[in-house]
PDB file of C-alpha atoms in Angstrom:
ATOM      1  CA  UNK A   1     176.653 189.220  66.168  1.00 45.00           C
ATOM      2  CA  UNK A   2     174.898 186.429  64.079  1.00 47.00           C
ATOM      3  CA  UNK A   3     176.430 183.034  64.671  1.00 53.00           C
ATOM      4  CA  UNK A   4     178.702 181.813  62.185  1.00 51.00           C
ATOM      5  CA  UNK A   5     180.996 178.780  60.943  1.00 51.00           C
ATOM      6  CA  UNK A   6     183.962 178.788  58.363  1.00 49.00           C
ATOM      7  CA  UNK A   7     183.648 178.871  55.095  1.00 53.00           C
ATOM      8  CA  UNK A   8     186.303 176.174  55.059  1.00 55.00           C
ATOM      9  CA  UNK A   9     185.229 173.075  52.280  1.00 54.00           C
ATOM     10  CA  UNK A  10     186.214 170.402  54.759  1.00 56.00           C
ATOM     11  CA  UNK A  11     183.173 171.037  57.195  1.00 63.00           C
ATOM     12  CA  UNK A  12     183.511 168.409  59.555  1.00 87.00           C
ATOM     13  CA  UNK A  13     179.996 165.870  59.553  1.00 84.00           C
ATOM     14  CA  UNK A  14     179.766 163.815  61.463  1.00 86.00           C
ATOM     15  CA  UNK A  15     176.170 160.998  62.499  1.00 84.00           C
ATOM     16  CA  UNK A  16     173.087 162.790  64.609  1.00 81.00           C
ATOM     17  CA  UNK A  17     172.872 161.500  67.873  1.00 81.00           C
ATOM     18  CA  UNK A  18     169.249 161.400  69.356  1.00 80.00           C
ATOM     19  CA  UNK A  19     169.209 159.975  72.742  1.00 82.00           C
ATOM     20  CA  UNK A  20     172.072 158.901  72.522  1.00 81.00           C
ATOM     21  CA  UNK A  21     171.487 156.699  69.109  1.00 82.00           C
ATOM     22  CA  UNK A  22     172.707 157.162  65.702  1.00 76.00           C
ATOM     23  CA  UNK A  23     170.345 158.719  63.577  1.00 76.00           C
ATOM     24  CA  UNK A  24     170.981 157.750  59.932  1.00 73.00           C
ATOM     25  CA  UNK A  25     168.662 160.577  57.945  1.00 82.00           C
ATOM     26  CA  UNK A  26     170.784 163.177  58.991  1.00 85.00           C
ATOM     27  CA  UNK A  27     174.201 165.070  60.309  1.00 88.00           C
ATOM     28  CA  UNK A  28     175.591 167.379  62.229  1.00 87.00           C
ATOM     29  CA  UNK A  29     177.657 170.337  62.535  1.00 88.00           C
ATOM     30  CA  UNK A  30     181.033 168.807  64.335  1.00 86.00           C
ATOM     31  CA  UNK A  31     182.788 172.092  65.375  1.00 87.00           C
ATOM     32  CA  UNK A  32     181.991 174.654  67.481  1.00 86.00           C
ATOM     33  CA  UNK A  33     179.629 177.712  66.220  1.00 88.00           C
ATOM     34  CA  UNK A  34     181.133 181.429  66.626  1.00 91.00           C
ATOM     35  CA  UNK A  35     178.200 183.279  68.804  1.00 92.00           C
ATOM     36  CA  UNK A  36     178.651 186.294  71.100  1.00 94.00           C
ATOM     37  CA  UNK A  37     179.447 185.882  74.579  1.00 93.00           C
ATOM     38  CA  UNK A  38     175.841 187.275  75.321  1.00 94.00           C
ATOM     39  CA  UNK A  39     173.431 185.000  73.292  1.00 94.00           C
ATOM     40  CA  UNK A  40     172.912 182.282  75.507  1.00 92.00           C
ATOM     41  CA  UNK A  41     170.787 180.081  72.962  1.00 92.00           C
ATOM     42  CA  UNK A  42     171.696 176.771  71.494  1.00 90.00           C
ATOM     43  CA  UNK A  43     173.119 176.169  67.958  1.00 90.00           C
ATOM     44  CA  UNK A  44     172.894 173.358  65.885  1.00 88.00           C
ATOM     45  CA  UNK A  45     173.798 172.827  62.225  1.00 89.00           C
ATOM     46  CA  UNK A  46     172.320 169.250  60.222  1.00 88.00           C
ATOM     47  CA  UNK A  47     172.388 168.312  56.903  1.00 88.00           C
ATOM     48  CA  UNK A  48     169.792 165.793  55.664  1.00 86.00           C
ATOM     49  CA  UNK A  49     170.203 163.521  53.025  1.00 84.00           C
ATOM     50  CA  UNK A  50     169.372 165.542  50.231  1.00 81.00           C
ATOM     51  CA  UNK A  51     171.923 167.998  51.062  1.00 82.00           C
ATOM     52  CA  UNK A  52     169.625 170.339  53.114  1.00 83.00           C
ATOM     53  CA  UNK A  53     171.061 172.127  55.377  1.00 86.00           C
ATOM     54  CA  UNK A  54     169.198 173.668  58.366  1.00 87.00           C
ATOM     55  CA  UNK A  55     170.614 175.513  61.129  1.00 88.00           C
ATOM     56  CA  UNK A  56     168.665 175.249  64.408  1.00 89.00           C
ATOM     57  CA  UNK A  57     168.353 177.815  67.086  1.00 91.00           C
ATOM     58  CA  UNK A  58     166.958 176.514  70.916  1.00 91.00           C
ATOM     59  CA  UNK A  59     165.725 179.816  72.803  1.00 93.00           C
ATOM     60  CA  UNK A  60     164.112 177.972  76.018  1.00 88.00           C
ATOM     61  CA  UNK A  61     163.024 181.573  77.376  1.00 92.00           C
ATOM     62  CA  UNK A  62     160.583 182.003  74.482  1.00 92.00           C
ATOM     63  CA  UNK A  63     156.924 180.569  74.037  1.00 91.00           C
ATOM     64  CA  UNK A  64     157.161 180.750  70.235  1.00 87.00           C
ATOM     65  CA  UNK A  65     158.673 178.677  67.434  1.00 84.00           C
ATOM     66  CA  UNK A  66     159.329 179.780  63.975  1.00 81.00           C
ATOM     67  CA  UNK A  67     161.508 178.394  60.608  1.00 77.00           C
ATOM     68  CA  UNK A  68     162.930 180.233  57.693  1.00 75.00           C
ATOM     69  CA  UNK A  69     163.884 179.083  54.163  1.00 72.00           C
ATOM     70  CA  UNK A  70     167.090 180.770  51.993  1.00 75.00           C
ATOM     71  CA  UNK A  71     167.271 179.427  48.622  1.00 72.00           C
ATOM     72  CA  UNK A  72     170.880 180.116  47.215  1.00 75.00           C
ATOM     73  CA  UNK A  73     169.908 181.214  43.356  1.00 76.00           C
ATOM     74  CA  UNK A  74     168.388 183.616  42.115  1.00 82.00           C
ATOM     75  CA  UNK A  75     167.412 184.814  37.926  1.00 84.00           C
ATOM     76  CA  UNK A  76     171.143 184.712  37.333  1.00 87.00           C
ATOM     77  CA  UNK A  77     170.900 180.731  37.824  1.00 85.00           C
ATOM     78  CA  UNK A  78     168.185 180.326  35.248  1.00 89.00           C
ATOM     79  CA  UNK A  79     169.254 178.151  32.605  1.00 89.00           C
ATOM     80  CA  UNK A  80     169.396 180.487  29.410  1.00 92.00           C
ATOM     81  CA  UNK A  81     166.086 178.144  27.402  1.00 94.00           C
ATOM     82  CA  UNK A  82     164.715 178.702  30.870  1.00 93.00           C
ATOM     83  CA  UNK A  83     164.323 182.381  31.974  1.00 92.00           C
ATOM     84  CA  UNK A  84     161.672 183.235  35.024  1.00 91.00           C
ATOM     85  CA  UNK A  85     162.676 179.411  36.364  1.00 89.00           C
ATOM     86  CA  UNK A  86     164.169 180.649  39.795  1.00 85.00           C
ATOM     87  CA  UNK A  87     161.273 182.619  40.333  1.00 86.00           C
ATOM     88  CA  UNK A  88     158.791 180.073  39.473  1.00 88.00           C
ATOM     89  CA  UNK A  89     160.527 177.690  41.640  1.00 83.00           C
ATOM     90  CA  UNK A  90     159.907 180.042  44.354  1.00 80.00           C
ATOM     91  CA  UNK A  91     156.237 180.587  43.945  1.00 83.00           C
ATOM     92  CA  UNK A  92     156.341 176.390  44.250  1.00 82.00           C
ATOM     93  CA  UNK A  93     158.412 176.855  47.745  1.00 75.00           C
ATOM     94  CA  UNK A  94     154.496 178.744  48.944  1.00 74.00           C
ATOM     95  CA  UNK A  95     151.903 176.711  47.619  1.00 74.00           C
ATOM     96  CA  UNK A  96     151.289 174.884  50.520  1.00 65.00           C
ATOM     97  CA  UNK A  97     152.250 177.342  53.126  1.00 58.00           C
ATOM     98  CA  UNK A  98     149.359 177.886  55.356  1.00 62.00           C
ATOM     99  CA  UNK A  99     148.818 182.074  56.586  1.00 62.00           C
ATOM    100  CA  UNK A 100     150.682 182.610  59.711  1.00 60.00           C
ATOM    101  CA  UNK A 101     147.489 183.073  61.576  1.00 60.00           C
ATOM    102  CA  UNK A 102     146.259 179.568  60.958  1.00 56.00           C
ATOM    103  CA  UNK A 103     147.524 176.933  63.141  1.00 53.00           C
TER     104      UNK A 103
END
C-alpha cells in the first residue's frame, strides 16, 4: 500500500519548521499521510514556492538515497501551434542529469 493523502482542494499548508524555526521557502503537508501499518518509514509532503511539490520518504535502515520526478502533462497538453512541446520539455528535465554511476 503506497502512502496517500486526499484529493480534497483544501489541503491544509501550513510553514516548515526546521529546528524548530520557520522556514519561509517552503510548506508542509499538515495532516496525517495514509501508510500501512507495516511501513515504518517517515512521510513528509512540502511545497516550495513555485508550487513544487515533493513528497519525502526517511528509510533510516537503508544506506542509499534516491529522488524521482513526475511531470503531470503529457502531448495532450501541448498547445495546438506547439505540438512535440511536452516532450521537448522533458528532454530539458535530463540535460544536466549526471549517469547514475557518477557521483
Amino acid at each position: 500500500m503506497s502512502p496517500s493523502v486526499s484529493s480534497d482542494p483544501n489541503h491544509q499548508w501550513v510553514p516548515l519548521q526546521l529546528e524548530g524555526k520557520p522556514t519561509p521557502s517552503c510548506t508542509t503537508f499538515a495532516r496525517p499521510i495514509v501508510q500501512s501499518s507495516n511501513d515504518d518509514r517517515a512521510y513528509r509532503i512540502i511545497k516550495l514556492q513555485n508550487n513544487l511539490q515533493a513528497l519525502l520518504v526517511s528509510d533510516p535502515k537503508t544506506d542509499k538515497a534516491a529522488a524521482s520526478l513526475s511531470v503531470g502533462v503529457g502531448h495532450l497538453s501541448d498547445p495546438d501551434d506547439r505540438p512535440g512541446l511536452a516532450h521537448f520539455c522533458e528532454h530539458l528535465l535530463f540535460m544536466v542529469t549526471k549517469p547514475s554511476h557518477v557521483v
